[in-house]
mmCIF file of C-alpha atoms in Angstrom:
data_model
loop_
_atom_site.group_PDB
_atom_site.id
_atom_site.type_symbol
_atom_site.label_atom_id
_atom_site.label_comp_id
_atom_site.label_asym_id
_atom_site.label_seq_id
_atom_site.Cartn_x
_atom_site.Cartn_y
_atom_site.Cartn_z
ATOM 1 C CA UNK A 3 58.475 54.444 -25.980
ATOM 2 C CA UNK A 4 56.925 56.443 -23.376
ATOM 3 C CA UNK A 5 57.946 59.537 -20.773
ATOM 4 C CA UNK A 6 55.742 58.633 -17.779
ATOM 5 C CA UNK A 7 55.921 61.418 -15.315
ATOM 6 C CA UNK A 8 54.976 60.380 -11.183
ATOM 7 C CA UNK A 9 54.244 62.604 -8.745
ATOM 8 C CA UNK A 10 55.028 63.309 -5.794
ATOM 9 C CA UNK A 11 58.524 61.758 -6.024
ATOM 10 C CA UNK A 12 58.708 61.654 -2.665
ATOM 11 C CA UNK A 13 56.771 62.399 0.970
ATOM 12 C CA UNK A 14 57.059 61.998 4.372
ATOM 13 C CA UNK A 15 53.454 60.818 5.882
ATOM 14 C CA UNK A 16 51.741 60.214 8.817
ATOM 15 C CA UNK A 17 50.143 57.104 10.325
ATOM 16 C CA UNK A 18 46.783 56.689 9.190
ATOM 17 C CA UNK A 19 46.615 59.947 6.460
ATOM 18 C CA UNK A 20 46.456 58.755 2.853
ATOM 19 C CA UNK A 21 48.383 60.038 -0.053
ATOM 20 C CA UNK A 22 47.436 59.945 -3.405
ATOM 21 C CA UNK A 23 49.921 59.429 -6.353
ATOM 22 C CA UNK A 24 49.759 60.928 -10.191
ATOM 23 C CA UNK A 25 51.160 58.927 -13.073
ATOM 24 C CA UNK A 26 50.676 60.962 -16.358
ATOM 25 C CA UNK A 27 52.127 59.520 -19.989
ATOM 26 C CA UNK A 28 52.993 61.412 -22.590
ATOM 27 C CA UNK A 29 51.013 59.417 -25.197
ATOM 28 C CA UNK A 30 47.909 56.764 -24.862
ATOM 29 C CA UNK A 31 48.644 53.245 -23.806
ATOM 30 C CA UNK A 32 46.239 51.002 -23.305
ATOM 31 C CA UNK A 33 47.935 48.782 -20.238
ATOM 32 C CA UNK A 34 49.095 50.611 -17.376
ATOM 33 C CA UNK A 35 50.334 48.615 -14.164
ATOM 34 C CA UNK A 36 51.485 50.062 -10.407
ATOM 35 C CA UNK A 37 53.826 48.249 -8.746
ATOM 36 C CA UNK A 38 55.575 48.206 -5.136
ATOM 37 C CA UNK A 39 58.878 48.006 -4.417
ATOM 38 C CA UNK A 40 59.659 47.350 -0.607
ATOM 39 C CA UNK A 41 63.405 48.616 0.943
ATOM 40 C CA UNK A 42 65.869 46.232 -0.134
ATOM 41 C CA UNK A 43 63.500 44.337 -2.563
ATOM 42 C CA UNK A 44 62.449 43.326 -5.952
ATOM 43 C CA UNK A 45 58.889 44.926 -7.630
ATOM 44 C CA UNK A 46 55.473 43.734 -6.768
ATOM 45 C CA UNK A 47 52.475 44.363 -9.105
ATOM 46 C CA UNK A 48 49.763 45.967 -7.022
ATOM 47 C CA UNK A 49 47.021 45.971 -9.968
ATOM 48 C CA UNK A 50 46.400 47.038 -13.719
ATOM 49 C CA UNK A 51 44.977 50.290 -13.629
ATOM 50 C CA UNK A 52 41.883 49.168 -16.500
ATOM 51 C CA UNK A 53 40.570 53.013 -18.292
ATOM 52 C CA UNK A 54 36.824 53.002 -17.652
ATOM 53 C CA UNK A 55 36.528 50.363 -15.115
ATOM 54 C CA UNK A 56 38.373 48.940 -12.243
ATOM 55 C CA UNK A 57 41.324 47.812 -11.583
ATOM 56 C CA UNK A 58 42.200 44.492 -11.922
ATOM 57 C CA UNK A 59 44.274 43.933 -7.954
ATOM 58 C CA UNK A 60 46.954 41.226 -7.736
ATOM 59 C CA UNK A 61 46.806 38.714 -4.692
ATOM 60 C CA UNK A 62 47.297 40.332 -1.231
ATOM 61 C CA UNK A 63 45.941 43.848 -2.499
ATOM 62 C CA UNK A 64 42.371 45.048 -2.096
ATOM 63 C CA UNK A 65 40.833 48.166 -3.260
ATOM 64 C CA UNK A 66 39.779 49.612 -0.225
ATOM 65 C CA UNK A 67 43.776 49.697 0.817
ATOM 66 C CA UNK A 68 45.090 50.869 -2.949
ATOM 67 C CA UNK A 69 42.452 52.818 -4.422
ATOM 68 C CA UNK A 70 43.389 53.333 -8.333
ATOM 69 C CA UNK A 71 41.618 55.837 -10.824
ATOM 70 C CA UNK A 72 42.309 55.573 -14.945
ATOM 71 C CA UNK A 73 39.711 58.402 -16.044
ATOM 72 C CA UNK A 74 41.784 58.696 -19.628
ATOM 73 C CA UNK A 75 44.650 56.358 -21.722
ATOM 74 C CA UNK A 76 47.536 58.986 -20.413
ATOM 75 C CA UNK A 77 46.503 59.399 -16.899
ATOM 76 C CA UNK A 78 46.101 57.315 -13.469
ATOM 77 C CA UNK A 79 46.183 57.760 -9.930
ATOM 78 C CA UNK A 80 47.065 55.429 -6.970
ATOM 79 C CA UNK A 81 45.889 56.403 -3.361
ATOM 80 C CA UNK A 82 47.706 54.576 -0.517
ATOM 81 C CA UNK A 83 45.181 54.462 2.621
ATOM 82 C CA UNK A 84 45.022 54.559 6.267
ATOM 83 C CA UNK A 85 49.140 54.156 5.660
ATOM 84 C CA UNK A 86 51.309 52.267 8.478
ATOM 85 C CA UNK A 87 54.846 52.233 8.594
ATOM 86 C CA UNK A 88 54.608 49.067 6.716
ATOM 87 C CA UNK A 89 54.149 51.062 3.377
ATOM 88 C CA UNK A 90 56.703 52.865 3.752
ATOM 89 C CA UNK A 91 57.855 51.945 -0.065
ATOM 90 C CA UNK A 92 58.573 53.092 -3.983
ATOM 91 C CA UNK A 93 55.289 53.312 -6.013
ATOM 92 C CA UNK A 94 56.265 52.408 -9.584
ATOM 93 C CA UNK A 95 53.577 53.731 -12.584
ATOM 94 C CA UNK A 96 54.543 51.383 -15.998
ATOM 95 C CA UNK A 97 52.718 51.162 -19.226
ATOM 96 C CA UNK A 98 53.058 49.193 -21.643
ATOM 97 C CA UNK A 99 53.317 50.352 -25.137
ATOM 98 C CA UNK A 100 56.187 47.766 -27.005
ATOM 99 C CA UNK A 101 54.642 45.261 -29.858
ATOM 100 C CA UNK A 102 56.108 42.346 -27.326
ATOM 101 C CA UNK A 103 54.867 43.444 -24.426
ATOM 102 C CA UNK A 104 58.206 45.818 -22.667
ATOM 103 C CA UNK A 105 57.163 47.904 -20.131
ATOM 104 C CA UNK A 106 58.279 51.122 -19.944
ATOM 105 C CA UNK A 107 58.580 52.974 -15.947
ATOM 106 C CA UNK A 108 58.533 55.992 -13.953
ATOM 107 C CA UNK A 109 61.194 57.274 -11.485
ATOM 108 C CA UNK A 110 58.745 56.141 -9.264
ATOM 109 C CA UNK A 111 57.245 57.528 -5.778
ATOM 110 C CA UNK A 112 59.279 57.245 -2.539
ATOM 111 C CA UNK A 113 56.688 57.781 0.694
ATOM 112 C CA UNK A 114 57.848 56.887 4.117
ATOM 113 C CA UNK A 115 55.283 56.590 6.679
ATOM 114 C CA UNK A 116 56.018 57.988 10.787
ATOM 115 C CA UNK B 5 55.111 32.554 -16.588
ATOM 116 C CA UNK B 6 58.724 30.891 -16.025
ATOM 117 C CA UNK B 7 60.757 31.059 -13.175
ATOM 118 C CA UNK B 8 63.844 32.409 -13.567
ATOM 119 C CA UNK B 9 67.126 32.135 -11.437
ATOM 120 C CA UNK B 10 69.944 34.509 -11.256
ATOM 121 C CA UNK B 11 73.434 35.328 -9.464
ATOM 122 C CA UNK B 12 72.943 37.694 -6.501
ATOM 123 C CA UNK B 13 75.856 39.552 -7.270
ATOM 124 C CA UNK B 14 78.664 40.400 -9.509
ATOM 125 C CA UNK B 15 81.759 42.474 -10.045
ATOM 126 C CA UNK B 16 83.483 43.679 -12.997
ATOM 127 C CA UNK B 17 86.174 46.044 -13.816
ATOM 128 C CA UNK B 18 85.198 49.437 -15.929
ATOM 129 C CA UNK B 19 86.126 48.791 -19.796
ATOM 130 C CA UNK B 20 85.701 45.341 -19.820
ATOM 131 C CA UNK B 21 82.493 43.202 -20.509
ATOM 132 C CA UNK B 22 80.013 42.434 -18.137
ATOM 133 C CA UNK B 23 78.319 38.855 -18.879
ATOM 134 C CA UNK B 24 75.414 37.889 -16.716
ATOM 135 C CA UNK B 25 73.615 34.668 -16.468
ATOM 136 C CA UNK B 26 69.921 33.744 -16.296
ATOM 137 C CA UNK B 27 68.510 30.393 -16.147
ATOM 138 C CA UNK B 28 64.911 29.865 -17.583
ATOM 139 C CA UNK B 29 64.673 25.861 -17.648
ATOM 140 C CA UNK B 30 61.380 25.638 -17.547
ATOM 141 C CA UNK B 31 60.575 28.331 -20.282
ATOM 142 C CA UNK B 32 57.624 27.865 -22.566
ATOM 143 C CA UNK B 33 57.803 28.026 -26.556
ATOM 144 C CA UNK B 34 56.310 30.847 -27.019
ATOM 145 C CA UNK B 35 57.834 33.041 -23.869
ATOM 146 C CA UNK B 36 60.052 36.009 -24.627
ATOM 147 C CA UNK B 37 63.126 36.376 -22.752
ATOM 148 C CA UNK B 38 63.360 40.122 -21.403
ATOM 149 C CA UNK B 39 66.059 42.078 -19.322
ATOM 150 C CA UNK B 40 65.960 45.361 -17.293
ATOM 151 C CA UNK B 41 67.852 47.073 -15.260
ATOM 152 C CA UNK B 42 67.080 49.339 -12.111
ATOM 153 C CA UNK B 43 69.827 52.014 -11.222
ATOM 154 C CA UNK B 44 69.743 53.104 -7.753
ATOM 155 C CA UNK B 45 67.004 55.532 -6.860
ATOM 156 C CA UNK B 46 65.154 55.151 -10.616
ATOM 157 C CA UNK B 47 62.735 53.426 -12.023
ATOM 158 C CA UNK B 48 63.843 49.905 -14.118
ATOM 159 C CA UNK B 49 65.220 50.397 -17.197
ATOM 160 C CA UNK B 50 64.152 48.020 -20.378
ATOM 161 C CA UNK B 51 67.391 46.930 -22.174
ATOM 162 C CA UNK B 52 66.886 43.985 -24.665
ATOM 163 C CA UNK B 53 64.598 41.172 -25.367
ATOM 164 C CA UNK B 54 64.589 38.239 -27.515
ATOM 165 C CA UNK B 55 63.221 34.760 -28.027
ATOM 166 C CA UNK B 56 65.144 32.224 -29.475
ATOM 167 C CA UNK B 57 67.921 34.131 -32.080
ATOM 168 C CA UNK B 58 70.558 36.020 -30.362
ATOM 169 C CA UNK B 59 69.848 40.237 -30.457
ATOM 170 C CA UNK B 60 71.727 43.083 -30.195
ATOM 171 C CA UNK B 61 71.335 46.847 -29.520
ATOM 172 C CA UNK B 62 72.913 49.888 -28.322
ATOM 173 C CA UNK B 63 72.522 48.994 -24.861
ATOM 174 C CA UNK B 64 73.630 45.144 -24.580
ATOM 175 C CA UNK B 65 73.553 41.906 -26.579
ATOM 176 C CA UNK B 66 71.939 38.777 -25.644
ATOM 177 C CA UNK B 67 72.625 35.727 -26.289
ATOM 178 C CA UNK B 68 70.086 32.508 -25.704
ATOM 179 C CA UNK B 69 71.670 28.869 -26.088
ATOM 180 C CA UNK B 70 69.834 27.095 -28.634
ATOM 181 C CA UNK B 71 67.654 24.297 -25.960
ATOM 182 C CA UNK B 72 66.742 28.393 -24.772
ATOM 183 C CA UNK B 73 66.834 27.221 -21.133
ATOM 184 C CA UNK B 74 69.545 30.398 -20.266
ATOM 185 C CA UNK B 75 70.366 32.857 -21.953
ATOM 186 C CA UNK B 76 72.962 35.548 -20.937
ATOM 187 C CA UNK B 77 72.912 39.725 -21.084
ATOM 188 C CA UNK B 78 76.318 41.272 -22.278
ATOM 189 C CA UNK B 79 77.317 44.605 -21.859
ATOM 190 C CA UNK B 80 80.630 45.044 -23.799
ATOM 191 C CA UNK B 81 82.211 47.525 -21.734
ATOM 192 C CA UNK B 82 80.997 48.420 -18.825
ATOM 193 C CA UNK B 83 81.134 51.557 -17.387
ATOM 194 C CA UNK B 84 80.365 52.942 -13.803
ATOM 195 C CA UNK B 85 77.543 53.973 -14.467
ATOM 196 C CA UNK B 86 76.570 50.202 -15.936
ATOM 197 C CA UNK B 87 76.373 49.743 -12.063
ATOM 198 C CA UNK B 88 72.738 48.455 -11.167
ATOM 199 C CA UNK B 89 70.503 45.302 -10.388
ATOM 200 C CA UNK B 90 70.208 43.435 -13.741
ATOM 201 C CA UNK B 91 66.678 41.626 -13.855
ATOM 202 C CA UNK B 92 65.846 38.320 -16.270
ATOM 203 C CA UNK B 93 62.406 37.926 -16.949
ATOM 204 C CA UNK B 94 60.807 35.305 -19.062
ATOM 205 C CA UNK B 95 56.549 35.634 -20.200
ATOM 206 C CA UNK B 96 54.541 35.591 -23.314
ATOM 207 C CA UNK B 97 54.482 38.576 -25.095
ATOM 208 C CA UNK B 98 51.114 40.137 -26.151
ATOM 209 C CA UNK B 99 48.024 38.515 -24.581
ATOM 210 C CA UNK B 100 45.568 40.595 -22.089
ATOM 211 C CA UNK B 101 48.569 40.720 -19.340
ATOM 212 C CA UNK B 102 51.068 43.197 -18.979
ATOM 213 C CA UNK B 103 52.711 42.566 -16.484
ATOM 214 C CA UNK B 104 56.354 41.691 -15.398
ATOM 215 C CA UNK B 105 57.048 39.593 -12.529
ATOM 216 C CA UNK B 106 60.480 40.554 -11.225
ATOM 217 C CA UNK B 107 62.836 38.404 -9.097
ATOM 218 C CA UNK B 108 65.266 39.527 -7.200
ATOM 219 C CA UNK B 109 67.953 40.096 -10.343
ATOM 220 C CA UNK B 110 71.834 40.596 -10.072
ATOM 221 C CA UNK B 111 73.632 43.632 -8.630
ATOM 222 C CA UNK B 112 76.414 44.077 -11.226
ATOM 223 C CA UNK B 113 79.072 47.018 -9.362
ATOM 224 C CA UNK B 114 81.330 47.659 -11.857
ATOM 225 C CA UNK B 115 84.534 48.882 -10.413
ATOM 226 C CA UNK B 116 87.729 51.334 -11.604
#
């Protein structure tokens, strides 16, 4: 398993601003992912954070809107840029450490955009 | 990844067994069945996974039919703390991709 810490746990932001969410893992992991969970919805994968290279984005998500950094095997950041109320969601960091692909998740960062 | 179908909601009396079904009729031979749950305002929590044999751990049991087209997650003695959304996911283990595709899940309400 892995212990995953996310900061901030929640924030309220103004339209047009940007927010960076941090994800810290207590052990080195190869696979790290960022998910979004919109209100009353299931989880949607935003991107895979690759160490030492550009993140791999899923359809519908672009680097300009959600830039991701992965400077080492224990840390990643997700930035939500030029925010609008539609970006109000919970953003979750997850890592894959299990031998058969089980994921472990942080507690999420609840973002409200006014 | 194979598509799964789960009932949107279920109720269970506290102390009774909760049996959560999942249909995955298009599952491939190398795809595992994973179960996760998400308690309100928390990140998803891994519960159990299996390939073809039934599995049991300290949290739950997983029963997979012989044709692997469906499975059931069993919480043997449900408590109020088991109230959550339960997600059934099927995918290939390992490989270069580690992401899981979450459906809408089953909202389990455990009632006193």
